[in-house]
């Protein structure tokens, strides 16, 4: 065996050992440590920030939006509706995306106007009062939040569908309105799933 062949063999063996060690340390050890720490320090977040109903059944994640539609794809009037989603057929975690349409895209303009009229008709309000987040999807298509303005716009319809006073629904909207992060970052939001679970706790 010549010198060149021995050197190649040693280099190959070093590369194999380095790959094995790095796989164990970074692929297994590091992952196990981070996962273990997350489970100890913040188990709810590590498990996906799941939201549970009154019976303790997981009904979704606080981080991913979902639709509240009937079998025919129509909005359920007793629930606060989320913002539109361009992820698959709507809030598909496996197809997270926006429409990627520019603001002057004719399809986007038409979709916005159609949504404006649908939201206005559903809630019995002036189309001019429909807020922007009721008309446009988020960049991920999975945003679980809406603005307090959009939530309040739906109060009368939800209250009528549930046979409760609008003040009860409005109080729940206020209770589930989250302020700006650190007091100044972003805008106030309402988590739709958490609000709708609270609405299910109302008695007509």
Backbone as ProteinMPNN parsed JSONL, in Angstrom:
{"seq_chain_A": "XXXXXXXXXXXXXXXXXXXXXXXXXXXXXXXXXXXXXXXXXXXXXXXXXXXXXXXXXXXXXXXXXXXXXXXXXXXXXXXXXXXXXXXXXXXXXXXXXXXXXXXXXXXXXXXXXXXXXXXXXXXXXXXXXXXXXXXXXXXXXXXXXXXXXXXXXXXXXXXXXXXXXXXXXXXXXXXXXXXXXXXXXXXXXXXXXXXXXXXXXXXX", "coords_chain_A": {"N_chain_A": [[0.852, -1.195, 0.0], [0.726, 2.093, -0.983], [1.94, 5.385, 0.015], [0.095, 7.411, -0.614], [-2.314, 6.024, -0.768], [-2.575, 5.102, 1.865], [-2.816, 7.549, 3.202], [-5.188, 8.511, 2.151], [-6.942, 6.581, 3.149], [-6.676, 7.014, 5.948], [-7.699, 9.634, 6.08], [-10.315, 9.197, 5.253], [-11.256, 7.549, 7.31], [-11.046, 9.291, 9.487], [-12.935, 11.187, 8.694], [-15.27, 9.646, 8.753], [-15.436, 8.989, 11.491], [-15.636, 11.566, 12.585], [-18.068, 12.396, 11.482], [-19.804, 10.548, 12.696], [-19.475, 11.169, 15.431], [-20.269, 13.895, 15.514], [-22.903, 13.609, 14.64], [-24.022, 12.178, 16.789], [-23.571, 13.996, 18.9], [-24.671, 16.524, 18.047], [-26.983, 15.854, 16.57], [-28.375, 14.033, 18.166], [-27.716, 14.262, 21.004], [-27.787, 17.141, 21.503], [-30.4, 17.73, 20.62], [-31.885, 16.156, 22.407], [-31.256, 17.37, 24.846], [-32.241, 20.018, 24.519], [-34.959, 19.463, 24.026], [-35.64, 18.173, 26.44], [-35.149, 20.243, 28.3], [-37.054, 22.101, 27.416], [-39.426, 20.72, 27.94], [-39.354, 20.651, 30.697], [-39.155, 23.364, 31.474], [-41.122, 24.808, 30.016], [-43.606, 23.249, 29.381], [-46.193, 23.37, 28.149], [-45.892, 25.083, 25.929], [-43.914, 23.666, 24.587], [-45.289, 21.441, 23.795], [-46.888, 22.385, 21.799], [-48.602, 24.482, 22.4], [-51.306, 23.836, 22.992], [-54.883, 24.137, 22.989], [-57.567, 23.549, 25.153], [-60.896, 22.273, 25.583], [-63.803, 22.599, 27.768], [-64.069, 20.014, 28.666], [-61.551, 19.075, 28.687], [-60.533, 18.222, 26.31], [-58.309, 18.42, 23.597], [-58.59, 20.974, 21.283], [-57.333, 22.422, 19.387], [-54.584, 24.602, 18.468], [-53.144, 27.404, 20.119], [-51.578, 28.839, 18.497], [-52.128, 28.474, 15.851], [-54.489, 29.279, 13.471], [-57.967, 28.458, 12.776], [-60.801, 27.364, 10.841], [-64.285, 28.245, 11.199], [-66.755, 26.879, 10.137], [-69.742, 25.583, 8.516], [-70.902, 22.372, 7.222], [-71.241, 22.961, 4.569], [-69.454, 24.912, 4.063], [-70.111, 27.437, 4.926], [-70.036, 30.338, 7.073], [-70.324, 29.731, 10.553], [-72.838, 31.138, 12.397], [-72.863, 31.509, 15.168], [-70.312, 31.73, 16.012], [-67.315, 33.656, 16.369], [-65.692, 34.791, 13.528], [-62.598, 34.011, 11.844], [-59.754, 35.708, 10.295], [-59.306, 35.778, 6.688], [-57.713, 32.969, 4.99], [-54.959, 31.913, 3.054], [-53.729, 29.523, 3.005], [-53.593, 26.527, 1.659], [-56.701, 24.907, 1.698], [-57.506, 26.573, 3.6], [-56.133, 27.601, 6.547], [-54.292, 25.464, 6.563], [-51.801, 23.703, 7.911], [-49.824, 22.345, 6.577], [-49.494, 23.669, 4.258], [-48.639, 26.287, 4.497], [-48.783, 29.629, 3.626], [-48.979, 32.794, 1.863], [-51.025, 34.601, -0.494], [-49.351, 35.832, -2.238], [-49.984, 37.848, -3.982], [-49.738, 41.06, -5.413], [-50.568, 44.451, -4.309], [-51.953, 45.682, -6.376], [-52.936, 43.687, -7.882], [-55.424, 42.309, -9.885], [-57.004, 40.11, -9.219], [-56.667, 39.955, -6.454], [-57.754, 42.421, -5.658], [-60.414, 42.029, -6.451], [-61.066, 39.843, -4.813], [-60.846, 40.988, -2.271], [-62.903, 42.914, -2.332], [-65.086, 41.24, -2.639], [-64.981, 39.79, -0.244], [-65.366, 41.9, 1.526], [-68.064, 42.589, 1.075], [-69.296, 40.18, 1.769], [-68.661, 39.909, 4.508], [-69.897, 42.202, 5.485], [-72.603, 41.652, 4.845], [-73.013, 39.308, 6.345], [-72.797, 40.236, 8.955], [-74.496, 42.371, 9.046], [-73.708, 45.076, 8.625], [-72.346, 48.281, 7.57], [-70.483, 48.137, 4.598], [-68.24, 49.805, 4.535], [-67.326, 49.838, 7.102], [-65.958, 47.552, 7.616], [-63.077, 46.059, 8.878], [-59.532, 45.991, 7.881], [-58.246, 43.462, 8.43], [-60.234, 41.63, 8.136], [-60.399, 41.282, 5.506], [-58.037, 40.58, 4.229], [-55.598, 37.972, 3.941], [-53.153, 36.603, 6.228], [-49.518, 36.583, 6.037], [-48.581, 33.989, 6.529], [-50.884, 32.529, 6.45], [-51.873, 31.259, 8.621], [-52.515, 32.691, 10.851], [-53.761, 33.053, 14.087], [-55.148, 35.144, 15.164], [-57.335, 38.026, 15.331], [-58.176, 41.496, 14.835], [-59.246, 43.607, 17.604], [-61.235, 45.3, 16.666], [-62.416, 43.914, 14.52], [-63.428, 41.733, 15.904], [-65.292, 42.979, 17.593], [-67.069, 43.936, 15.721], [-68.487, 41.684, 15.099], [-70.045, 41.09, 17.25], [-72.888, 41.574, 17.671], [-74.133, 39.81, 15.862], [-73.193, 37.275, 16.764], [-74.213, 37.261, 19.371], [-76.986, 37.303, 18.888], [-77.295, 34.849, 17.54], [-76.691, 33.09, 19.571], [-78.511, 33.686, 21.475], [-78.037, 35.431, 23.605], [-77.21, 38.341, 25.602], [-75.825, 41.151, 23.901], [-73.946, 42.529, 25.419], [-72.757, 40.596, 26.998], [-71.275, 39.106, 25.189], [-69.616, 41.107, 24.227], [-68.174, 41.689, 26.51], [-66.658, 39.387, 26.797], [-65.09, 39.56, 24.506], [-63.565, 41.828, 25.172], [-62.247, 40.787, 27.403], [-60.63, 38.904, 26.24], [-58.915, 40.304, 24.69], [-55.689, 40.929, 23.756], [-52.967, 42.92, 24.7], [-50.422, 45.129, 23.265], [-47.207, 43.683, 22.583], [-44.774, 43.85, 25.098], [-45.829, 46.253, 25.664], [-45.621, 48.091, 23.59], [-45.034, 46.999, 21.1], [-46.314, 45.902, 17.993], [-49.865, 45.342, 17.488], [-52.995, 45.426, 19.372], [-54.647, 42.27, 19.828], [-56.988, 39.544, 19.246], [-57.43, 36.251, 20.179], [-58.948, 33.961, 18.223], [-59.839, 31.257, 18.527], [-59.652, 30.832, 21.317], [-61.44, 32.774, 22.223], [-63.838, 31.847, 21.071], [-64.157, 29.427, 22.423], [-64.641, 30.409, 24.964], [-67.062, 31.643, 24.438], [-68.638, 29.408, 24.025], [-69.056, 28.698, 26.592], [-71.037, 30.328, 27.496], [-74.374, 30.685, 28.612], [-77.51, 30.585, 27.115]], "CA_chain_A": [[0.0, 0.0, 0.0], [1.575, 3.267, -1.074], [1.676, 6.478, 0.965], [-1.121, 8.117, -1.012], [-3.478, 5.205, -0.418], [-2.719, 5.125, 3.329], [-3.305, 8.871, 3.599], [-6.614, 8.569, 1.796], [-7.651, 5.727, 4.1], [-6.742, 7.708, 7.236], [-8.616, 10.771, 5.952], [-11.681, 8.659, 5.198], [-11.607, 7.064, 8.652], [-11.261, 10.487, 10.306], [-14.208, 11.791, 8.29], [-16.35, 8.777, 9.24], [-15.539, 9.166, 12.943], [-16.14, 12.917, 12.861], [-19.496, 12.41, 11.141], [-20.525, 9.782, 13.718], [-19.463, 11.922, 16.686], [-21.1, 15.089, 15.363], [-24.304, 13.172, 14.577], [-24.452, 11.847, 18.15], [-23.56, 15.182, 19.763], [-25.579, 17.567, 17.578], [-28.262, 15.317, 16.102], [-29.074, 13.301, 19.231], [-27.513, 14.864, 22.313], [-28.303, 18.512, 21.565], [-31.859, 17.67, 20.499], [-32.429, 15.611, 23.647], [-31.103, 18.371, 25.9], [-33.177, 21.116, 24.275], [-36.309, 18.945, 24.233], [-35.825, 17.947, 27.873], [-35.249, 21.546, 28.956], [-38.339, 22.699, 27.053], [-40.492, 20.013, 28.647], [-39.293, 21.016, 32.106], [-39.34, 24.798, 31.686], [-42.342, 25.319, 29.39], [-44.214, 22.065, 28.741], [-47.342, 23.693, 27.295], [-45.376, 25.602, 24.665], [-43.172, 22.598, 23.916], [-46.258, 20.5, 23.228], [-47.645, 23.001, 20.712], [-49.55, 25.497, 22.902], [-52.635, 23.305, 22.718], [-56.031, 24.729, 23.676], [-58.489, 22.48, 25.533], [-62.253, 22.705, 25.918], [-64.18, 22.4, 29.163], [-63.908, 18.593, 28.992], [-60.144, 18.734, 28.647], [-60.167, 17.716, 24.987], [-57.559, 19.367, 22.772], [-59.405, 21.405, 20.144], [-56.515, 23.195, 18.464], [-53.414, 25.285, 19.022], [-53.277, 28.855, 20.237], [-50.661, 29.44, 17.537], [-52.576, 28.215, 14.483], [-55.912, 29.564, 13.295], [-58.816, 27.433, 12.178], [-62.071, 27.868, 10.318], [-65.515, 27.928, 11.923], [-67.691, 26.782, 9.027], [-70.6, 24.404, 8.515], [-70.521, 21.353, 6.237], [-71.294, 23.548, 3.23], [-68.449, 25.958, 3.955], [-70.664, 28.735, 5.322], [-69.658, 30.718, 8.443], [-71.258, 29.419, 11.63], [-73.16, 32.466, 12.944], [-72.656, 31.585, 16.614], [-68.886, 31.846, 16.306], [-66.514, 34.739, 15.794], [-64.975, 34.283, 12.362], [-61.205, 34.452, 11.746], [-59.41, 36.392, 9.054], [-59.152, 34.825, 5.586], [-56.46, 32.218, 4.929], [-54.567, 31.439, 1.726], [-52.971, 28.291, 3.208], [-54.384, 25.379, 1.209], [-58.138, 25.185, 1.73], [-57.737, 27.438, 4.753], [-55.446, 27.212, 7.779], [-53.629, 24.169, 6.371], [-50.44, 23.816, 8.403], [-48.897, 21.756, 5.619], [-49.423, 24.512, 3.053], [-48.555, 27.659, 4.993], [-48.366, 30.597, 2.623], [-49.901, 33.856, 1.48], [-51.385, 34.519, -1.914], [-48.248, 36.45, -2.992], [-50.51, 38.823, -4.925], [-49.423, 42.445, -5.108], [-51.745, 45.258, -3.984], [-52.691, 46.083, -7.578], [-53.378, 42.492, -8.594], [-56.881, 42.404, -10.074], [-57.643, 39.019, -8.476], [-56.677, 40.342, -5.043], [-58.732, 43.505, -5.504], [-61.745, 41.423, -6.542], [-61.282, 39.013, -3.622], [-61.06, 41.895, -1.139], [-64.239, 43.5, -2.438], [-66.057, 40.167, -2.384], [-64.968, 39.531, 1.195], [-65.964, 43.056, 2.205], [-69.509, 42.483, 0.987], [-69.717, 38.996, 2.518], [-68.577, 40.219, 5.94], [-70.95, 43.187, 5.77], [-73.904, 40.968, 4.804], [-73.099, 38.359, 7.455], [-72.919, 40.931, 10.233], [-75.471, 43.446, 8.95], [-73.044, 46.364, 8.842], [-71.935, 49.014, 6.378], [-69.212, 47.622, 4.08], [-67.137, 50.725, 4.831], [-66.884, 49.638, 8.475], [-65.248, 46.27, 7.731], [-61.645, 46.339, 9.06], [-58.644, 45.345, 6.896], [-57.892, 42.058, 8.68], [-61.345, 40.779, 7.686], [-60.365, 41.268, 4.041], [-56.773, 40.064, 3.711], [-54.988, 36.862, 4.669], [-51.813, 36.865, 6.746], [-48.458, 36.033, 5.208], [-48.466, 32.547, 6.744], [-52.173, 31.871, 6.274], [-52.18, 30.501, 9.84], [-52.655, 33.632, 11.957], [-54.925, 32.73, 14.911], [-55.674, 36.362, 15.775], [-57.966, 39.109, 14.588], [-58.135, 42.754, 15.583], [-60.425, 43.833, 18.446], [-62.273, 45.941, 15.856], [-63.135, 42.88, 13.781], [-64.168, 40.937, 16.882], [-66.451, 43.751, 18.06], [-68.016, 44.035, 14.615], [-69.251, 40.444, 15.037], [-70.719, 40.877, 18.532], [-74.351, 41.521, 17.572], [-74.519, 38.575, 15.171], [-72.918, 36.143, 17.645], [-75.156, 37.318, 20.484], [-78.297, 36.903, 18.391], [-77.269, 33.42, 17.229], [-76.605, 32.33, 20.818], [-79.599, 34.054, 22.358], [-77.518, 36.078, 24.808], [-77.117, 39.794, 25.465], [-74.582, 41.596, 23.262], [-72.982, 42.966, 26.426], [-72.007, 39.423, 27.452], [-70.293, 38.784, 24.154], [-68.646, 42.2, 24.182], [-67.304, 41.55, 27.687], [-65.701, 38.32, 26.501], [-64.128, 40.111, 23.538], [-62.642, 42.688, 25.924], [-61.434, 39.945, 28.283], [-59.684, 38.129, 25.435], [-58.079, 41.203, 23.898], [-54.307, 40.952, 24.234], [-52.326, 44.187, 24.383], [-49.176, 45.115, 22.502], [-46.077, 43.028, 23.232], [-43.915, 44.78, 25.845], [-46.521, 47.52, 25.802], [-45.503, 48.998, 22.448], [-44.779, 46.285, 19.844], [-47.483, 45.331, 17.346], [-51.199, 45.889, 17.754], [-53.833, 44.53, 20.179], [-55.212, 41.151, 19.075], [-57.914, 38.63, 19.911], [-57.273, 34.885, 19.709], [-60.306, 33.555, 17.84], [-60.195, 29.969, 19.119], [-59.867, 30.998, 22.754], [-62.685, 33.53, 22.398], [-64.976, 30.997, 20.747], [-64.338, 28.481, 23.514], [-65.296, 31.167, 26.031], [-68.457, 31.83, 24.018], [-69.356, 28.154, 24.244], [-69.38, 28.611, 28.011], [-72.197, 31.164, 27.807], [-75.697, 30.037, 28.635], [-78.545, 31.449, 26.579]], "C_chain_A": [[0.888, 1.244, 0.0], [1.123, 4.361, -0.108], [0.371, 7.191, 0.66], [-2.365, 7.342, -0.608], [-3.714, 5.205, 1.079], [-3.276, 6.459, 3.812], [-4.791, 9.024, 3.297], [-7.446, 7.756, 2.771], [-7.795, 6.385, 5.455], [-7.733, 8.868, 7.192], [-10.07, 10.308, 5.936], [-12.132, 8.22, 6.573], [-11.856, 8.239, 9.599], [-12.609, 11.116, 9.983], [-15.384, 10.978, 8.804], [-16.546, 8.965, 10.734], [-16.101, 10.542, 13.297], [-17.637, 13.012, 12.583], [-20.312, 11.696, 12.214], [-20.618, 10.562, 15.024], [-20.376, 13.139, 16.602], [-22.583, 14.735, 15.275], [-24.834, 12.871, 15.96], [-24.573, 13.096, 19.022], [-24.628, 16.192, 19.348], [-26.952, 17.035, 17.177], [-29.072, 14.638, 17.179], [-28.96, 14.028, 20.563], [-28.112, 16.247, 22.45], [-29.827, 18.527, 21.517], [-32.5, 17.177, 21.791], [-32.362, 16.635, 24.777], [-32.118, 19.496, 25.737], [-34.611, 20.663, 24.515], [-36.603, 18.737, 25.711], [-35.982, 19.253, 28.631], [-36.601, 22.187, 28.672], [-39.481, 22.037, 27.8], [-40.518, 20.372, 30.133], [-39.675, 22.477, 32.33], [-40.658, 25.323, 31.151], [-43.063, 24.195, 28.645], [-45.375, 22.393, 27.808], [-46.879, 24.19, 25.934], [-44.65, 24.511, 23.882], [-44.108, 21.6, 23.25], [-47.17, 21.134, 22.19], [-48.654, 24.044, 21.142], [-50.994, 25.075, 22.618], [-53.695, 23.995, 23.573], [-57.027, 23.612, 23.926], [-59.864, 23.053, 25.858], [-62.559, 22.377, 27.368], [-64.029, 20.949, 29.604], [-62.458, 18.147, 28.978], [-59.668, 18.18, 27.32], [-59.431, 18.786, 24.201], [-58.365, 19.697, 21.522], [-58.608, 22.233, 19.134], [-55.323, 23.797, 19.178], [-53.676, 26.781, 19.08], [-52.427, 29.576, 19.208], [-51.112, 29.301, 16.095], [-54.083, 28.441, 14.393], [-56.662, 28.378, 12.721], [-60.129, 28.054, 11.747], [-63.221, 27.449, 11.212], [-66.652, 27.972, 10.904], [-68.585, 25.56, 9.191], [-70.148, 23.462, 7.4], [-70.509, 21.889, 4.811], [-70.281, 24.676, 3.04], [-68.942, 27.345, 4.297], [-70.27, 29.066, 6.761], [-70.739, 30.334, 9.444], [-71.574, 30.713, 12.378], [-72.9, 32.604, 14.436], [-71.194, 31.742, 17.01], [-68.284, 33.101, 15.673], [-65.684, 34.142, 14.67], [-63.547, 34.828, 12.312], [-60.974, 35.275, 10.491], [-59.263, 35.367, 7.938], [-57.796, 34.125, 5.639], [-56.209, 31.749, 3.506], [-53.75, 30.153, 1.823], [-53.832, 27.083, 2.834], [-55.847, 25.742, 1.102], [-58.512, 26.073, 2.908], [-57.094, 26.881, 5.999], [-54.857, 25.806, 7.705], [-52.165, 24.315, 6.773], [-49.405, 23.24, 7.458], [-48.738, 22.581, 4.362], [-49.376, 25.986, 3.439], [-48.013, 28.596, 3.92], [-49.38, 31.724, 2.533], [-50.237, 33.7, 0.016], [-50.256, 35.008, -2.82], [-48.742, 37.392, -4.092], [-50.125, 40.23, -4.469], [-50.691, 43.253, -4.892], [-52.561, 45.697, -5.189], [-53.148, 44.885, -8.406], [-54.9, 42.485, -8.688], [-57.623, 41.301, -9.328], [-57.735, 39.356, -6.992], [-57.713, 41.428, -4.798], [-60.151, 42.948, -5.524], [-62.061, 40.598, -5.305], [-61.574, 39.877, -2.402], [-62.464, 42.478, -1.172], [-65.327, 42.458, -2.176], [-66.135, 39.855, -0.895], [-65.613, 40.67, 1.961], [-67.485, 42.942, 2.221], [-70.03, 41.294, 1.788], [-69.716, 39.266, 4.014], [-69.675, 41.206, 6.329], [-72.318, 42.524, 5.808], [-74.073, 40.035, 5.996], [-73.395, 39.06, 8.766], [-73.893, 42.1, 10.214], [-74.885, 44.812, 9.216], [-72.743, 47.023, 7.501], [-70.603, 48.444, 5.879], [-68.016, 48.507, 4.41], [-66.574, 50.513, 6.232], [-66.095, 48.348, 8.67], [-63.746, 46.537, 7.825], [-60.765, 45.544, 8.096], [-58.366, 43.875, 7.15], [-59.041, 41.104, 8.362], [-61.282, 40.546, 6.186], [-59.127, 40.596, 3.468], [-56.241, 38.948, 4.595], [-53.618, 37.269, 5.194], [-50.771, 36.225, 5.837], [-48.316, 34.53, 5.338], [-49.754, 31.815, 6.403], [-52.633, 31.133, 7.514], [-52.43, 31.394, 11.051], [-53.913, 33.323, 12.781], [-55.64, 33.95, 15.47], [-56.431, 37.241, 14.781], [-57.853, 40.372, 15.436], [-59.354, 42.851, 16.502], [-61.569, 44.469, 17.656], [-63.091, 44.905, 15.093], [-63.951, 42.011, 14.721], [-65.43, 41.678, 17.335], [-67.508, 43.891, 16.96], [-68.939, 42.82, 14.569], [-70.127, 40.193, 16.274], [-72.222, 40.685, 18.382], [-74.815, 40.214, 16.929], [-74.326, 37.354, 16.063], [-73.92, 36.102, 18.79], [-76.539, 36.859, 20.054], [-78.349, 35.397, 18.125], [-77.267, 32.574, 18.493], [-77.729, 32.659, 21.796], [-79.127, 34.656, 23.67], [-77.448, 37.581, 24.552], [-75.798, 40.169, 24.792], [-73.517, 42.012, 24.272], [-72.139, 41.793, 26.938], [-70.92, 39.048, 26.453], [-69.211, 39.85, 24.116], [-67.676, 42.115, 25.365], [-66.263, 40.457, 27.463], [-64.66, 38.785, 25.485], [-63.098, 40.967, 24.27], [-61.709, 41.848, 26.795], [-60.37, 39.172, 27.52], [-58.857, 39.008, 24.488], [-56.697, 41.287, 24.534], [-53.652, 42.248, 23.778], [-51.067, 44.02, 23.559], [-48.073, 44.416, 23.285], [-45.161, 44.077, 23.839], [-44.528, 46.174, 25.952], [-46.457, 48.434, 24.599], [-45.273, 48.294, 21.109], [-46.073, 45.692, 19.28], [-48.767, 46.052, 17.712], [-51.972, 44.937, 18.666], [-54.49, 43.468, 19.299], [-56.19, 40.365, 19.928], [-57.687, 37.245, 19.321], [-58.659, 34.297, 19.468], [-60.717, 32.246, 18.506], [-60.491, 30.121, 20.605], [-61.156, 31.769, 23.032], [-63.895, 32.645, 22.118], [-65.22, 29.924, 21.797], [-65.02, 29.166, 24.703], [-66.765, 31.397, 25.695], [-69.275, 30.549, 24.232], [-69.726, 27.967, 25.715], [-70.552, 29.491, 28.423], [-73.47, 30.338, 27.788], [-76.732, 31.015, 28.131], [-79.725, 31.566, 27.512]], "O_chain_A": [[1.713, 1.418, 0.897], [0.059, 4.268, 0.504], [-0.378, 7.537, 1.574], [-3.352, 7.926, -0.159], [-4.851, 5.292, 1.543], [-4.107, 6.5, 4.72], [-5.546, 9.59, 4.086], [-8.527, 8.181, 3.177], [-8.865, 6.346, 6.062], [-8.507, 9.073, 8.127], [-10.942, 10.943, 6.529], [-13.267, 8.485, 6.968], [-12.772, 8.192, 10.419], [-13.34, 11.528, 10.884], [-16.387, 11.543, 9.242], [-17.677, 9.088, 11.204], [-16.936, 10.671, 14.192], [-18.382, 13.628, 13.345], [-21.38, 12.168, 12.603], [-21.675, 10.624, 15.651], [-21.167, 13.388, 17.512], [-23.427, 15.476, 15.777], [-25.957, 13.25, 16.292], [-25.532, 13.25, 19.778], [-25.4, 16.664, 20.183], [-27.968, 17.688, 17.416], [-30.302, 14.648, 17.138], [-29.968, 14.37, 21.182], [-28.858, 16.514, 23.392], [-30.47, 19.248, 22.28], [-33.525, 17.704, 22.225], [-33.295, 16.754, 25.571], [-32.78, 19.884, 26.7], [-35.395, 21.383, 25.134], [-37.685, 19.08, 26.186], [-36.843, 19.369, 29.503], [-37.227, 22.749, 29.571], [-40.407, 22.715, 28.246], [-41.582, 20.393, 30.751], [-40.421, 22.795, 33.255], [-41.261, 26.201, 31.768], [-43.119, 24.198, 27.415], [-45.524, 21.747, 26.771], [-47.406, 23.772, 24.903], [-44.759, 24.442, 22.658], [-43.749, 20.984, 22.246], [-48.124, 20.501, 21.739], [-49.487, 24.458, 20.337], [-51.79, 25.845, 22.082], [-53.445, 24.382, 24.715], [-57.31, 22.815, 23.031], [-59.98, 24.177, 26.346], [-61.684, 21.931, 28.111], [-63.876, 20.681, 30.796], [-62.162, 16.978, 29.228], [-58.531, 17.72, 27.208], [-59.876, 19.933, 24.141], [-58.775, 18.798, 20.787], [-59.161, 22.692, 18.134], [-55.088, 23.527, 20.356], [-54.338, 27.348, 18.212], [-52.537, 30.793, 19.056], [-50.547, 29.937, 15.206], [-54.853, 27.856, 15.155], [-56.061, 27.417, 12.241], [-60.519, 29.121, 12.219], [-63.149, 26.429, 11.899], [-67.401, 28.945, 10.816], [-68.243, 24.619, 9.907], [-69.151, 23.713, 6.723], [-69.839, 21.33, 3.942], [-70.248, 25.318, 1.99], [-68.272, 28.333, 3.996], [-70.177, 28.162, 7.591], [-71.924, 30.578, 9.215], [-70.668, 31.329, 12.939], [-72.732, 33.722, 14.923], [-70.872, 31.872, 18.191], [-68.691, 33.537, 14.596], [-65.047, 33.104, 14.846], [-63.307, 35.974, 12.693], [-61.901, 35.509, 9.715], [-59.109, 34.18, 8.225], [-56.852, 34.622, 6.253], [-57.113, 31.253, 2.833], [-53.141, 29.733, 0.838], [-54.698, 26.67, 3.605], [-56.204, 26.752, 0.496], [-59.692, 26.297, 3.179], [-57.465, 25.803, 6.463], [-54.918, 25.049, 8.673], [-51.382, 24.963, 6.078], [-48.231, 23.605, 7.526], [-47.939, 22.24, 3.49], [-49.996, 26.827, 2.79], [-46.928, 28.383, 3.379], [-50.49, 31.625, 3.055], [-49.779, 32.763, -0.638], [-50.194, 34.661, -3.999], [-48.002, 37.698, -5.027], [-50.183, 40.544, -3.28], [-51.779, 42.801, -5.25], [-53.732, 46.048, -5.048], [-53.685, 45.05, -9.502], [-55.586, 42.639, -7.678], [-58.739, 41.514, -8.854], [-58.747, 39.081, -6.346], [-58.468, 41.357, -3.829], [-60.99, 43.343, -4.715], [-63.183, 40.638, -4.798], [-62.442, 39.547, -1.593], [-63.141, 42.527, -0.144], [-66.355, 42.758, -1.569], [-67.223, 39.676, -0.348], [-66.328, 40.438, 2.936], [-68.121, 43.17, 3.25], [-71.084, 41.383, 2.416], [-70.659, 38.897, 4.713], [-70.305, 41.063, 7.377], [-73.114, 42.802, 6.705], [-75.148, 39.973, 6.592], [-74.151, 38.552, 9.594], [-74.101, 42.752, 11.237], [-75.471, 45.619, 9.937], [-72.869, 46.406, 6.443], [-69.678, 48.284, 6.675], [-66.899, 48.01, 4.55], [-65.464, 50.958, 6.524], [-65.614, 48.077, 9.771], [-63.188, 47.183, 6.937], [-61.205, 44.531, 7.553], [-58.258, 43.1, 6.199], [-58.838, 39.89, 8.324], [-62.016, 39.717, 5.649], [-59.158, 40.094, 2.344], [-56.403, 38.963, 5.816], [-52.994, 38.184, 4.657], [-51.107, 35.419, 4.969], [-47.968, 33.856, 4.369], [-49.732, 30.621, 6.103], [-53.659, 30.454, 7.488], [-52.546, 30.892, 12.169], [-55.017, 33.328, 12.237], [-56.636, 33.808, 16.178], [-56.199, 37.201, 13.573], [-57.48, 40.316, 16.608], [-60.387, 42.246, 16.218], [-62.739, 44.21, 17.94], [-64.316, 45.004, 15.026], [-65.055, 41.592, 14.372], [-66.501, 41.083, 17.448], [-68.703, 43.956, 17.247], [-70.054, 42.911, 14.056], [-70.858, 39.204, 16.333], [-72.774, 39.723, 18.915], [-75.769, 39.589, 17.392], [-75.198, 36.487, 16.117], [-74.422, 35.034, 19.142], [-77.196, 36.108, 20.774], [-79.341, 34.744, 18.45], [-77.787, 31.458, 18.491], [-77.882, 31.994, 22.821], [-79.729, 34.43, 24.72], [-77.608, 38.034, 23.419], [-74.764, 39.567, 25.082], [-72.322, 41.866, 24.013], [-70.966, 41.96, 27.27], [-69.795, 38.718, 26.828], [-68.027, 39.536, 23.989], [-66.494, 42.433, 25.228], [-65.116, 40.59, 27.891], [-63.483, 38.441, 25.595], [-61.898, 40.848, 24.021], [-60.523, 42.155, 26.915], [-59.33, 38.822, 28.078], [-58.181, 38.5, 23.593], [-56.554, 41.666, 25.696], [-53.764, 42.633, 22.614], [-50.69, 42.905, 23.199], [-48.005, 44.536, 24.509], [-44.813, 45.065, 23.192], [-43.847, 47.144, 26.284], [-47.152, 49.45, 24.562], [-45.316, 48.951, 20.069], [-46.836, 45.055, 20.007], [-48.764, 47.193, 18.174], [-51.641, 43.753, 18.731], [-54.847, 43.742, 18.153], [-56.225, 40.494, 21.152], [-57.742, 37.073, 18.104], [-59.448, 34.153, 20.401], [-61.839, 32.138, 19.003], [-61.486, 29.586, 21.095], [-61.88, 31.449, 23.975], [-64.877, 32.693, 22.858], [-66.367, 29.547, 22.039], [-65.87, 28.572, 25.365], [-67.619, 31.348, 26.58], [-70.456, 30.606, 24.575], [-70.605, 27.17, 26.043], [-71.014, 29.418, 29.562], [-73.596, 29.392, 27.01], [-76.84, 32.134, 28.634], [-80.69, 32.265, 27.201]]}, "name": "protein", "num_of_chains": 1, "seq": "XXXXXXXXXXXXXXXXXXXXXXXXXXXXXXXXXXXXXXXXXXXXXXXXXXXXXXXXXXXXXXXXXXXXXXXXXXXXXXXXXXXXXXXXXXXXXXXXXXXXXXXXXXXXXXXXXXXXXXXXXXXXXXXXXXXXXXXXXXXXXXXXXXXXXXXXXXXXXXXXXXXXXXXXXXXXXXXXXXXXXXXXXXXXXXXXXXXXXXXXXXXX"}
